[in-house]
Amino acid sequence: MKKILFLFSFSLFTLLSYSQLPNINLKDVNGNTKNLSKFSNNGNPIIISFWATWCKPCKAELNTIAEQYDDWIDETGVKLIAISIDDARSSTRVEPYINAQGWEYMVLLDPNGDYKRAMNVNNVPHTFLVNGDGKIVWNHNNYSPGDEDELYEELIKISK
Amino acid sequence: MRLRYRTLIPLIIFFILKVNGQDSKSPGIISGNIQTIGQYYQEDTIINAALPEHLYGFNGFANINYQRGDFRAGIRYESYLNTLEGYPTSFSGTGIGYRYLSWNNDNVGVTIGNFYDQFGSGMIFRSYEERQLGIDNSLDGIRLTYKPINGVYLKGMVGKQRHVFMDGLVNGNGIIRAFDSELNFNELLDSANSWKFKATLGGSFVSKFNTDNNTSFFDLPKNVGASSIRLNLRYNKIRFSGEYVHKINDPYPDNQDNRFNYIYKNGEGVLLNLGYSTKGFAIDFSAKHMDNMLWRSTNINVGPTDLLIGYLPALTKQHTYNLAATLYPYATNFYGEIAYQLDVLYKIPKKSLLGGKYGTSVALNFATAYVPERNFIDDMETSRNSYSTSLFSRSDSILLQDFNVEIKRKINKKLKLSLNYFNFIFNDDAVKVANYYKMIYAQIAVLDLTYKINRHHSLRFETQAMWTNEDKGDWLFGQVEYTFSPHWYIAVLDQYNSGNEDLKKRVHYGLISAGYINGSHRFSFQYGKQRAGVFCVGGVCRAVPASNGLTFSFTSSF
């Protein structure tokens, strides 16, 4: 048993330095299947933000970023992917909400939490910054006003 | 047996590493998360908070996932030492509650062990985890997915449902076999990919086998099937979705109402949604007919959320403001209901007369649910169908009406304002959430202000008031929250039952909470009184008892 535990922790140690997005299919609001493990933003960074229509801080975060999103794209080529964890009860509210707010993000649906589980998300909002090689370089589990500035700084750092 | 699980996963991981040792470019990824909540209870006779024998409650969950290319594996270790008050008491002890291995490439996928899945909107099949409510009906078995050609998706699975937790996973006795197919016409026809018209068609069949239904009075079916068909259409900015589900005779005991006790009537449901949305404006309408669609893998009496195979979504907005969310929340009526919902969202453009400098968002929501019209047919000695219904034919008996408006506006660079109004009609005689058993008419108003002091510091004020002549009468709520981005927050809140007829019950429920966040690590504590209420996620609710004490929680992921 001890040996196994040792091997296990050893393998943990050797594996931790790699990071990559899970190979799970998601659908966008049009019903098209997308797989983020095969998604490329031409070597530019990606922001993945888990949210829900019933989550106030999530919407505050994404609405705040929306005001600056065009500038972020110009400066860094970033693409924001907003993954809604709304289930069957509220997933029909996703498209009306994103259109009414005028978000220009790629929005994907995770109605049964498969992607959320694979990304080890405990609760929303949880935002990840992924570099051009598909590696998660920063993440944050919360939103309070001003957090978008920290995300922006991290984004600038990896875009140089 | 349990020891074997513990050794199995690391061994497999080691094996994979060994086999693929040469491929140093991608040895795979290990990731995981942890969530722990600890509570220390104090007795409080005024708010009815009992002191449990064990004084402390603790729930802990840790996931470890491994991924290498197309291969994934993972376990979840769970601890309920002792189970938090208000959580299902059928969760106890410590051990592994979930483990799986899976492999999938572009066309074929295999999962062994526990998995979650959902067909359509989940009415005939949804296995899911809602940890906050203590719901976990993951299937334990084997799942295969297959995509023979572009645009065609097939899924088949067989397994037992997770039921309770006693030092490890305990499955129910019933066996579930489920099959789903989906056809995406635009993916199927290459040329159709760019069409403005989009269509998806799906169909599923779910069957259960269970024998824990022996009664000396009735001959109950051991195999029961349910099927569904669904269609999604879209043209430009208009979209439609429809789903029809049907379940054959599946009698359950009902100790409350003899008219529903062991009836052999088929169940059926229809869910329709029609919406139009464009930049700055959206309108969305939903309608639901649901009758006798309680669908479990057992036919004996169990807890309300135990062993459910299907998920019946409630057609109401999930509210987040405390008084609106926890006093009179609505969950789908298992017997049946006819429900409608309308949403209108509009963003008044910026720099207009009404819109102000930054624009103003307005959201209207109206939801209503009725008891279906049932014609009782007095056949309880013969066919036991009990009654007949017809699609979307409702009675005059209202279950719920919920009208609410939200107006959000950014006043200037520093100040954001949100105003909300709610108007509820709540039939507690049928819904039985408030234990008042009569009609409740309530109105709620909310003012929510966020003031950004500077780049890192902000303050949030929230006041809520509820007016009602029924149940416990009027309530007031106030909260002040100070956040220091990106690491700290502290909040103080008070709820006051200002209108309770019993003067002794006009109690203040004060609570202080604070937290520290660093990346994916989040540590928080709260101290104070919590009112008994109903906690809901996704239209499924759990009653939470009053408590007084200290709560610590920690979440982290890596």
XYZ file of C-alpha atoms in Angstrom:
718
model
C 0.000 0.000 0.000
C 2.777 2.405 0.954
C 4.580 1.678 -2.274
C 1.484 2.481 -4.276
C 0.963 5.695 -2.390
C 4.555 6.629 -3.090
C 4.212 5.871 -6.778
C 0.958 7.772 -6.831
C 2.435 10.902 -5.300
C 5.440 10.563 -7.562
C 3.246 10.411 -10.634
C 1.310 13.388 -9.294
C 4.539 15.315 -9.053
C 5.674 14.528 -12.586
C 2.301 15.328 -14.090
C 1.458 18.594 -12.434
C 3.552 20.687 -14.750
C 1.243 20.027 -17.711
C -2.103 21.591 -18.339
C -4.577 21.253 -21.156
C -8.312 21.601 -21.743
C -10.503 18.512 -21.351
C -11.639 16.615 -24.426
C -15.402 16.984 -23.920
C -18.013 18.062 -26.447
C -20.130 21.111 -25.677
C -22.901 22.745 -27.666
C -23.271 26.393 -28.512
C -26.684 28.097 -28.424
C -27.206 27.137 -32.083
C -26.885 23.449 -31.253
C -23.470 23.077 -32.918
C -20.974 20.794 -31.209
C -17.655 22.330 -30.103
C -14.651 20.733 -28.485
C -12.317 23.150 -26.719
C -9.425 20.678 -26.605
C -9.282 21.091 -30.377
C -10.028 24.800 -30.324
C -7.307 27.183 -31.351
C -7.278 30.957 -31.179
C -4.279 31.124 -33.542
C -1.808 31.077 -30.687
C -3.562 33.892 -28.850
C -4.863 33.583 -25.282
C -8.340 32.370 -24.319
C -10.398 33.332 -21.286
C -12.821 30.653 -20.088
C -15.454 31.923 -17.710
C -18.029 29.681 -16.028
C -21.307 31.493 -15.363
C -25.076 31.032 -15.062
C -28.098 33.240 -15.722
C -28.975 33.023 -11.999
C -25.492 34.078 -10.825
C -25.282 37.816 -10.115
C -21.502 38.142 -9.693
C -20.979 36.094 -12.883
C -23.117 38.484 -14.891
C -21.459 41.491 -13.251
C -18.051 40.137 -14.276
C -18.999 39.368 -17.873
C -20.897 42.637 -18.321
C -17.920 44.599 -16.981
C -15.497 42.807 -19.291
C -17.927 43.346 -22.204
C -17.364 47.110 -21.898
C -13.622 46.626 -22.444
C -13.681 43.523 -24.613
C -12.982 45.272 -27.924
C -9.853 46.902 -26.469
C -8.670 43.574 -25.053
C -9.067 41.916 -28.461
C -7.136 44.692 -30.203
C -4.300 44.520 -27.705
C -3.982 40.766 -27.176
C -6.127 38.895 -29.702
C -7.876 37.232 -26.764
C -11.126 35.305 -27.158
C -13.532 34.925 -24.245
C -15.545 31.725 -23.994
C -18.429 31.968 -21.532
C -19.609 28.524 -20.417
C -23.107 28.556 -18.986
C -23.862 25.906 -16.352
C -27.603 26.643 -16.538
C -29.569 23.392 -16.479
C -32.743 22.466 -18.377
C -34.775 24.807 -16.194
C -32.869 27.928 -17.171
C -30.813 27.044 -20.258
C -33.487 28.547 -22.533
C -32.777 31.882 -20.795
C -29.134 31.907 -21.934
C -29.583 33.020 -25.524
C -32.140 35.778 -24.781
C -29.846 37.103 -22.055
C -26.637 37.168 -24.087
C -28.372 38.794 -27.037
C -30.166 41.386 -24.940
C -26.869 42.277 -23.264
C -25.119 42.290 -26.638
C -22.233 40.028 -25.557
C -19.818 39.166 -28.320
C -18.362 36.160 -26.517
C -18.454 32.583 -27.693
C -21.108 31.093 -25.404
C -21.275 27.344 -24.771
C -23.766 25.323 -22.752
C -22.852 22.835 -20.046
C -26.357 21.898 -18.811
C -25.342 18.809 -16.851
C -22.028 20.081 -15.448
C -19.746 17.733 -17.437
C -17.274 20.438 -18.392
C -17.525 22.063 -14.996
C -16.553 18.772 -13.357
C -13.707 18.190 -15.797
C -12.334 21.684 -15.105
C -12.651 21.093 -11.325
C -14.945 24.048 -10.838
C -16.608 24.056 -7.411
C -18.832 27.085 -7.873
C -19.397 29.994 -10.230
C -17.997 32.436 -11.194
C -14.731 30.701 -11.968
C -12.528 32.248 -14.620
C -9.497 30.703 -16.321
C -6.835 32.319 -18.450
C -5.398 29.919 -21.023
C -2.276 30.793 -22.994
C -1.699 30.200 -26.710
C -0.418 26.665 -26.010
C -3.634 25.613 -24.296
C -2.111 25.811 -20.822
C -4.018 27.304 -17.900
C -1.832 30.074 -16.514
C -4.197 31.824 -14.090
C -7.580 31.245 -12.556
C -9.828 32.929 -10.058
C -12.894 31.667 -8.216
C -14.937 34.737 -7.348
C -15.790 38.109 -8.716
C -15.641 41.424 -6.992
C -15.374 44.764 -8.806
C -11.748 45.305 -9.793
C -10.964 41.625 -10.429
C -11.209 42.329 -14.156
C -8.142 44.572 -13.836
C -6.108 41.722 -12.420
C -7.254 39.472 -15.252
C -6.276 42.175 -17.740
C -2.791 42.471 -16.211
C -2.298 38.712 -16.426
C -3.525 38.793 -20.003
C -1.027 41.508 -20.953
C 1.773 39.503 -19.290
C 1.246 36.438 -21.485
C 0.596 38.403 -24.660
C 4.015 40.060 -24.810
C -13.832 -4.241 -1.466
C -13.333 -0.585 -0.698
C -9.576 -1.017 -0.411
C -9.598 -2.313 -3.953
C -11.067 0.923 -5.266
C -8.423 2.892 -3.453
C -5.597 0.959 -4.997
C -7.142 0.524 -8.410
C -7.000 4.101 -9.643
C -3.345 4.862 -8.760
C -2.376 1.521 -10.266
C -4.104 2.355 -13.499
C -2.505 5.764 -13.584
C 0.861 4.193 -12.958
C 0.230 1.642 -15.675
C -0.597 4.342 -18.192
C 2.498 6.270 -17.260
C 4.590 3.163 -17.647
C 3.098 2.261 -21.014
C 3.454 5.728 -22.354
C 6.691 6.509 -20.590
C 8.523 7.256 -23.812
C 6.107 9.917 -24.894
C 7.523 12.567 -22.600
C 5.719 15.311 -24.492
C 2.378 14.596 -22.841
C 2.461 12.408 -19.772
C -1.089 13.488 -19.032
C -2.599 15.866 -16.547
C -3.715 15.341 -13.020
C -6.138 17.892 -11.692
C -8.609 18.061 -8.895
C -10.553 20.091 -6.433
C -11.654 20.069 -2.841
C -14.592 21.525 -1.009
C -15.052 21.370 2.765
C -17.717 22.880 4.978
C -17.588 22.695 8.752
C -20.250 23.944 11.129
C -20.272 24.431 14.867
C -23.813 24.582 16.247
C -25.269 26.485 19.167
C -28.702 26.012 20.602
C -31.183 28.825 19.986
C -34.704 28.189 21.211
C -36.060 31.517 19.915
C -35.412 30.695 16.269
C -35.953 26.943 16.808
C -32.371 25.912 16.160
C -31.748 22.558 17.779
C -28.377 21.472 19.076
C -27.310 18.152 17.532
C -25.616 15.608 19.774
C -22.352 15.820 17.822
C -22.057 19.676 18.036
C -20.047 19.834 14.797
C -21.018 19.025 11.253
C -18.603 18.470 8.404
C -19.049 17.736 4.689
C -15.992 17.269 2.498
C -15.555 16.431 -1.190
C -12.331 15.923 -3.130
C -12.091 15.077 -6.806
C -9.003 13.832 -8.568
C -9.068 13.602 -12.341
C -6.496 12.257 -14.700
C -6.458 12.978 -18.400
C -4.127 11.855 -21.085
C -5.245 12.439 -24.632
C -8.459 10.506 -25.129
C -8.256 8.740 -21.771
C -9.765 10.082 -18.574
C -10.177 8.666 -15.080
C -11.208 10.073 -11.756
C -12.464 9.544 -8.242
C -14.347 11.588 -5.684
C -13.660 11.081 -2.017
C -16.533 12.195 0.226
C -16.771 12.710 3.978
C -19.858 13.369 6.078
C -18.495 13.545 9.628
C -21.170 14.238 10.825
C -23.485 15.266 8.045
C -24.363 18.983 8.095
C -27.758 19.782 9.582
C -30.398 19.947 6.876
C -28.431 17.720 4.494
C -30.001 14.305 3.771
C -29.255 12.072 6.761
C -28.762 9.155 4.385
C -25.277 10.556 3.734
C -22.858 9.379 6.403
C -19.288 8.283 6.892
C -16.284 8.668 4.647
C -15.180 6.924 1.466
C -15.267 6.927 -2.320
C -18.583 8.039 -3.794
C -17.727 8.234 -7.477
C -15.092 6.683 -9.728
C -14.854 6.298 -13.458
C -12.641 5.447 -16.401
C -13.396 6.752 -19.839
C -11.966 6.755 -23.276
C -13.261 8.633 -26.255
C -12.052 9.626 -29.670
C -13.937 11.514 -32.373
C -16.441 8.735 -33.015
C -16.570 6.335 -30.109
C -16.689 6.872 -26.376
C -16.726 4.423 -23.477
C -17.317 5.194 -19.795
C -17.020 2.595 -17.042
C -18.084 3.320 -13.480
C -20.056 6.387 -12.426
C -21.253 8.930 -14.941
C -23.743 11.759 -15.355
C -25.836 12.293 -18.447
C -29.003 13.923 -19.686
C -31.367 13.348 -22.623
C -33.019 16.485 -23.987
C -34.320 18.559 -21.130
C -33.947 15.576 -18.804
C -37.632 14.739 -18.279
C -37.155 11.004 -18.817
C -33.457 10.803 -18.033
C -31.095 12.998 -16.090
C -28.385 11.771 -13.786
C -26.749 14.737 -12.112
C -25.039 16.095 -9.069
C -26.396 19.033 -7.089
C -24.042 18.936 -4.178
C -25.599 21.827 -2.296
C -28.891 19.947 -2.135
C -27.417 16.509 -1.513
C -28.616 15.194 -4.870
C -26.406 12.709 -6.655
C -28.067 10.080 -8.812
C -25.045 9.216 -10.947
C -25.429 6.021 -12.899
C -22.994 3.240 -12.016
C -22.488 1.034 -15.033
C -21.348 1.339 -18.629
C -22.020 3.988 -21.252
C -21.220 3.893 -24.943
C -21.429 6.832 -27.313
C -21.087 6.548 -31.049
C -21.056 9.038 -33.875
C -21.365 6.961 -37.079
C -21.365 9.988 -39.390
C -21.291 13.742 -38.974
C -24.435 15.008 -37.312
C -25.624 11.668 -35.904
C -25.110 11.042 -32.186
C -26.020 7.778 -30.474
C -25.770 6.958 -26.781
C -26.563 3.826 -24.855
C -26.102 3.063 -21.195
C -27.000 0.625 -18.496
C -26.470 0.938 -14.771
C -27.754 1.333 -11.249
C -28.410 4.666 -9.608
C -26.459 6.035 -6.703
C -28.912 6.186 -3.805
C -27.240 6.961 -0.476
C -23.749 7.156 0.974
C -22.594 4.969 3.858
C -18.810 5.021 4.063
C -19.003 4.751 0.309
C -21.314 4.599 -2.631
C -24.569 2.669 -2.113
C -26.633 2.046 -5.240
C -30.365 1.500 -5.464
C -31.701 -1.904 -6.548
C -33.321 -0.820 -9.795
C -31.580 -1.240 -13.136
C -31.800 1.454 -15.790
C -31.270 0.975 -19.497
C -31.284 4.116 -21.582
C -30.781 4.964 -25.216
C -30.668 8.322 -26.956
C -30.224 9.453 -30.524
C -29.830 12.889 -31.997
C -29.737 14.069 -35.557
C -28.300 17.468 -36.411
C -29.414 18.167 -39.989
C -26.981 21.013 -40.551
C -24.005 18.883 -39.538
C -25.344 15.937 -41.528
C -25.602 17.876 -44.788
C -22.379 19.721 -45.379
C -24.058 22.261 -47.616
C -26.601 23.054 -44.881
C -23.966 24.274 -42.470
C -24.291 27.861 -43.584
C -28.076 27.844 -43.769
C -30.065 30.256 -41.652
C -32.451 27.416 -41.003
C -31.223 24.908 -38.432
C -32.856 21.719 -37.219
C -32.102 19.020 -34.685
C -34.254 15.978 -33.994
C -33.809 13.665 -31.033
C -35.445 10.609 -29.566
C -34.855 8.492 -26.481
C -36.074 5.422 -24.696
C -35.483 4.627 -21.024
C -36.493 1.464 -19.257
C -36.223 0.470 -15.609
C -36.352 -2.898 -13.953
C -37.074 -3.179 -10.256
C -38.585 -5.737 -7.938
C -38.695 -3.825 -4.632
C -42.369 -3.192 -5.102
C -44.011 -6.249 -3.648
C -47.456 -5.528 -2.298
C -50.118 -8.064 -1.470
C -52.786 -5.973 -3.196
C -51.409 -5.084 -6.590
C -49.541 -6.780 -9.363
C -46.984 -4.120 -10.222
C -45.053 -4.001 -13.500
C -41.399 -4.909 -13.018
C -40.277 -3.347 -16.289
C -41.451 0.164 -17.102
C -40.544 2.159 -20.190
C -40.567 5.849 -20.995
C -39.883 7.494 -24.324
C -39.422 10.978 -25.665
C -39.085 12.882 -28.894
C -37.658 16.369 -29.257
C -37.205 18.911 -32.013
C -35.184 22.115 -32.175
C -35.711 24.564 -35.007
C -34.157 27.907 -35.690
C -34.529 30.433 -38.408
C -32.319 33.465 -38.099
C -33.280 35.060 -34.780
C -36.307 32.892 -34.079
C -35.986 29.572 -32.330
C -38.367 26.860 -31.297
C -37.899 23.789 -29.194
C -40.426 21.137 -28.323
C -40.283 17.898 -26.408
C -42.907 15.234 -25.777
C -42.441 12.516 -23.158
C -44.557 9.499 -22.352
C -44.306 6.921 -19.598
C -46.319 3.724 -19.305
C -48.107 2.573 -16.146
C -45.836 2.963 -13.120
C -47.854 2.844 -9.886
C -46.414 4.502 -6.777
C -47.788 4.447 -3.273
C -49.352 7.717 -2.100
C -50.249 7.886 1.565
C -51.526 11.456 1.346
C -54.146 11.163 -1.368
C -55.934 7.933 -2.206
C -56.835 9.177 -5.686
C -53.136 8.899 -6.623
C -52.323 5.763 -4.655
C -50.975 2.984 -6.929
C -52.628 4.269 -10.087
C -51.927 2.690 -13.465
C -52.417 5.801 -15.578
C -49.746 6.564 -18.185
C -47.750 9.730 -17.613
C -47.092 12.373 -20.218
C -45.440 15.733 -20.616
C -44.925 18.469 -23.189
C -42.398 21.270 -22.995
C -42.465 24.042 -25.598
C -40.288 27.087 -26.009
C -40.482 29.859 -28.582
C -38.125 32.796 -28.610
C -36.912 35.746 -30.607
C -33.778 37.615 -29.694
C -31.647 40.271 -31.273
C -29.053 42.682 -29.977
C -30.633 44.573 -27.105
C -34.023 42.819 -27.166
C -35.362 39.337 -26.428
C -38.754 37.770 -25.934
C -39.181 34.187 -24.851
C -42.257 32.085 -24.158
C -42.458 28.624 -22.589
C -45.365 26.296 -21.967
C -45.504 23.016 -20.124
C -48.047 20.275 -19.615
C -47.003 17.617 -17.154
C -49.085 14.833 -15.687
C -48.150 11.827 -13.557
C -44.480 11.983 -14.579
C -42.920 10.990 -11.262
C -40.222 8.620 -12.467
C -38.026 6.725 -10.011
C -36.037 3.508 -10.162
C -38.020 2.191 -7.219
C -41.751 1.903 -6.573
C -41.599 2.101 -2.802
C -41.758 5.225 -0.671
C -38.414 7.023 -0.557
C -37.222 10.586 0.119
C -38.552 13.222 -2.304
C -35.289 13.547 -4.258
C -34.200 9.893 -3.990
C -33.696 7.625 -7.020
C -35.265 10.014 -9.518
C -34.576 9.039 -13.125
C -36.241 12.074 -14.692
C -35.890 15.756 -13.940
C -38.974 17.947 -14.249
C -37.830 21.533 -14.799
C -39.862 24.253 -13.112
C -41.001 27.024 -15.430
C -40.042 29.871 -13.137
C -37.075 32.161 -12.826
C -34.581 31.175 -10.190
C -34.445 34.157 -7.848
C -31.287 35.161 -6.072
C -32.353 37.853 -3.629
C -32.747 36.220 -0.252
C -36.404 36.925 0.548
C -37.552 36.134 -2.985
C -35.464 32.964 -3.220
C -35.938 31.233 0.113
C -39.379 32.029 1.573
C -41.776 30.931 -1.176
C -39.759 29.147 -3.858
C -41.521 26.984 -6.388
C -40.629 23.425 -7.354
C -42.412 21.397 -10.019
C -45.491 19.620 -8.708
C -44.894 15.882 -9.123
C -48.600 15.105 -9.630
C -48.762 17.375 -12.618
C -49.156 20.982 -13.691
C -49.880 23.252 -16.619
C -47.388 26.102 -16.593
C -46.540 29.125 -18.717
C -43.691 31.579 -18.621
C -42.942 34.765 -20.516
C -39.707 36.749 -20.461
C -39.031 40.102 -22.042
C -35.547 41.593 -21.929
C -34.714 45.012 -23.251
C -31.607 47.115 -23.068
C -32.563 50.771 -23.385
C -29.772 52.163 -25.581
C -27.042 54.303 -24.056
C -27.181 58.067 -24.415
C -30.964 57.941 -24.881
C -33.465 59.834 -22.728
C -34.353 56.799 -20.610
C -31.186 54.824 -21.095
C -28.750 57.264 -19.526
C -25.067 57.435 -20.328
C -24.431 53.665 -20.224
C -27.828 52.203 -21.110
C -30.359 50.516 -18.828
C -31.379 46.852 -18.750
C -34.982 45.910 -18.090
C -36.108 42.326 -17.517
C -39.744 41.291 -17.126
C -40.723 37.790 -16.109
C -44.173 36.309 -15.674
C -44.739 32.698 -14.665
C -47.834 30.815 -13.707
C -48.740 27.194 -12.935
C -52.112 25.475 -12.555
C -53.380 22.061 -11.514
C -54.385 20.097 -14.657
C -58.085 19.483 -15.244
C -58.637 15.927 -14.010
C -61.819 13.968 -14.660
C -61.952 11.290 -12.021
C -63.510 8.138 -13.433
C -64.142 5.893 -10.455
C -62.292 2.850 -11.755
C -60.186 2.131 -8.673
C -61.633 -1.392 -8.427
C -60.863 -2.192 -12.070
C -58.283 -0.494 -14.288
C -57.092 2.025 -11.639
C -56.424 4.850 -14.109
C -58.150 7.078 -11.565
C -58.657 10.048 -13.889
C -58.256 11.361 -17.409
C -56.603 14.559 -18.635
C -56.123 16.277 -21.959
C -53.134 18.279 -23.116
C -52.956 21.840 -21.770
C -56.390 21.627 -20.234
C -56.072 23.300 -16.837
C -58.348 23.632 -13.854
C -59.004 26.902 -11.996
C -56.793 25.838 -9.143
C -53.668 27.993 -9.246
C -50.373 26.672 -7.895
C -48.263 29.733 -8.450
C -48.088 33.109 -10.048
C -44.845 35.031 -10.114
C -44.465 38.414 -11.747
C -41.150 40.215 -11.406
C -39.265 43.141 -12.906
C -35.612 44.009 -12.755
C -34.118 47.331 -13.783
C -30.342 47.667 -13.862
C -28.438 50.789 -14.575
C -24.906 52.041 -14.376
C -25.305 55.595 -13.058
C -21.704 56.666 -13.475
C -18.208 55.190 -13.442
C -18.544 54.363 -9.754
C -22.175 53.614 -9.073
C -24.382 50.759 -10.269
C -28.036 50.429 -9.344
C -30.450 47.550 -9.505
C -34.158 47.728 -8.631
C -36.367 44.659 -8.359
C -40.031 44.085 -7.713
C -41.717 40.701 -7.142
C -45.374 39.781 -6.860
C -46.176 36.229 -5.768
C -49.337 34.180 -5.462
C -48.362 30.939 -3.831
C -50.691 28.028 -3.148
C -49.148 26.455 -0.090
C -52.025 24.024 0.246
C -50.672 22.222 -2.822
C -46.994 23.168 -2.747
C -46.521 22.688 1.007
C -43.268 24.602 1.241
C -44.089 27.167 3.909
C -46.174 24.771 6.061
C -48.967 27.357 6.008
C -51.270 25.259 3.774
C -53.249 28.216 2.419
C -52.878 30.815 -0.307
C -50.079 33.327 0.237
C -49.987 36.722 -1.478
C -46.661 38.514 -1.160
C -44.825 41.468 -2.658
C -41.107 42.136 -2.451
C -39.046 45.190 -3.355
C -35.253 45.210 -3.590
C -32.714 48.006 -3.919
C -29.159 46.958 -4.707
C -26.332 49.512 -5.013
C -22.686 48.856 -5.846
C -20.238 51.669 -5.306
C -16.707 51.275 -6.607
C -14.555 53.391 -4.297
C -11.426 52.886 -6.361
C -9.719 50.224 -8.420
C -9.605 47.649 -5.628
C -12.222 48.682 -3.108
C -15.969 48.573 -3.457
C -19.056 48.648 -1.295
C -22.413 47.035 -1.918
C -25.690 47.834 -0.166
C -28.762 45.703 -0.457
C -32.155 46.292 1.144
C -35.216 44.124 0.690
C -38.717 44.345 2.058
C -41.531 41.856 1.837
C -45.198 42.581 2.469
C -47.727 39.866 3.139
C -50.734 39.356 5.419
C -50.281 35.599 5.398
C -47.912 33.109 6.964
C -45.217 34.857 9.019
C -46.081 38.354 7.819
C -43.659 41.083 6.703
C -39.898 40.755 6.459
C -37.041 43.244 6.173
C -33.555 42.477 4.978
C -30.387 44.559 4.863
C -26.847 43.792 3.819
C -23.585 45.717 3.525
C -20.644 44.142 1.749
C -17.126 45.452 1.408
C -14.772 43.874 -1.110
C -11.084 44.388 -1.571
C -10.224 42.969 -4.985
C -8.851 40.426 -5.627
C -8.500 38.833 -2.188
C -10.892 39.877 0.553
C -14.537 40.398 1.354
C -16.578 41.033 4.464
C -20.352 41.287 4.738
C -22.865 41.944 7.466
C -26.535 41.187 7.043
C -29.710 41.165 9.052
C -33.162 39.733 8.428
C -36.032 40.858 10.574
C -39.463 39.279 10.727
C -41.068 42.673 11.367
C -44.640 41.605 10.680
C -44.966 38.386 12.655
C -48.284 38.314 14.536
C -46.533 36.598 17.409
C -44.471 39.422 18.909
C -41.982 36.937 20.366
C -41.178 35.777 16.873
C -40.237 39.233 15.591
C -36.630 38.125 15.610
C -33.472 39.567 14.057
C -31.345 37.059 12.171
C -27.914 38.688 12.127
C -25.006 37.185 10.239
C -21.440 38.232 9.558
C -19.315 36.617 6.888
C -15.819 37.153 5.562
C -13.587 35.456 3.063
C -10.181 35.309 1.484
C -9.699 34.348 -2.158
C -6.409 33.593 -3.803
C -6.714 32.300 -7.335
C -8.702 29.100 -7.129
C -8.433 28.908 -3.337
C -11.263 30.351 -1.370
C -11.607 30.385 2.384
C -14.615 31.837 4.157
C -16.366 31.844 7.485
C -19.681 33.068 8.747
C -21.118 33.515 12.182
C -24.691 34.138 13.200
C -28.265 33.039 12.872
C -29.809 31.497 9.838
C -33.535 31.339 9.406
C -35.287 28.116 8.543
C -36.030 28.279 4.865
C -36.095 26.458 1.614
C -32.982 26.230 -0.435
C -33.479 25.569 -4.132
C -31.244 24.890 -7.081
C -32.680 24.243 -10.526
C -36.246 24.023 -9.298
C -35.455 21.324 -6.769
C -35.693 22.373 -3.162
C -34.520 21.250 0.231
C -35.798 22.529 3.567
C -32.987 23.964 5.669
C -33.529 24.123 9.436
C -32.774 27.233 11.441
C -29.270 27.319 12.811
C -27.095 29.459 14.977
C -23.361 29.051 14.943
C -20.104 29.244 13.081
C -19.470 27.945 9.550
C -16.095 27.517 7.868
C -15.707 26.631 4.263
C -12.756 26.048 1.990
C -12.728 25.357 -1.723
C -9.760 24.910 -3.956
C -8.839 23.425 -7.287
C -5.585 22.556 -8.987
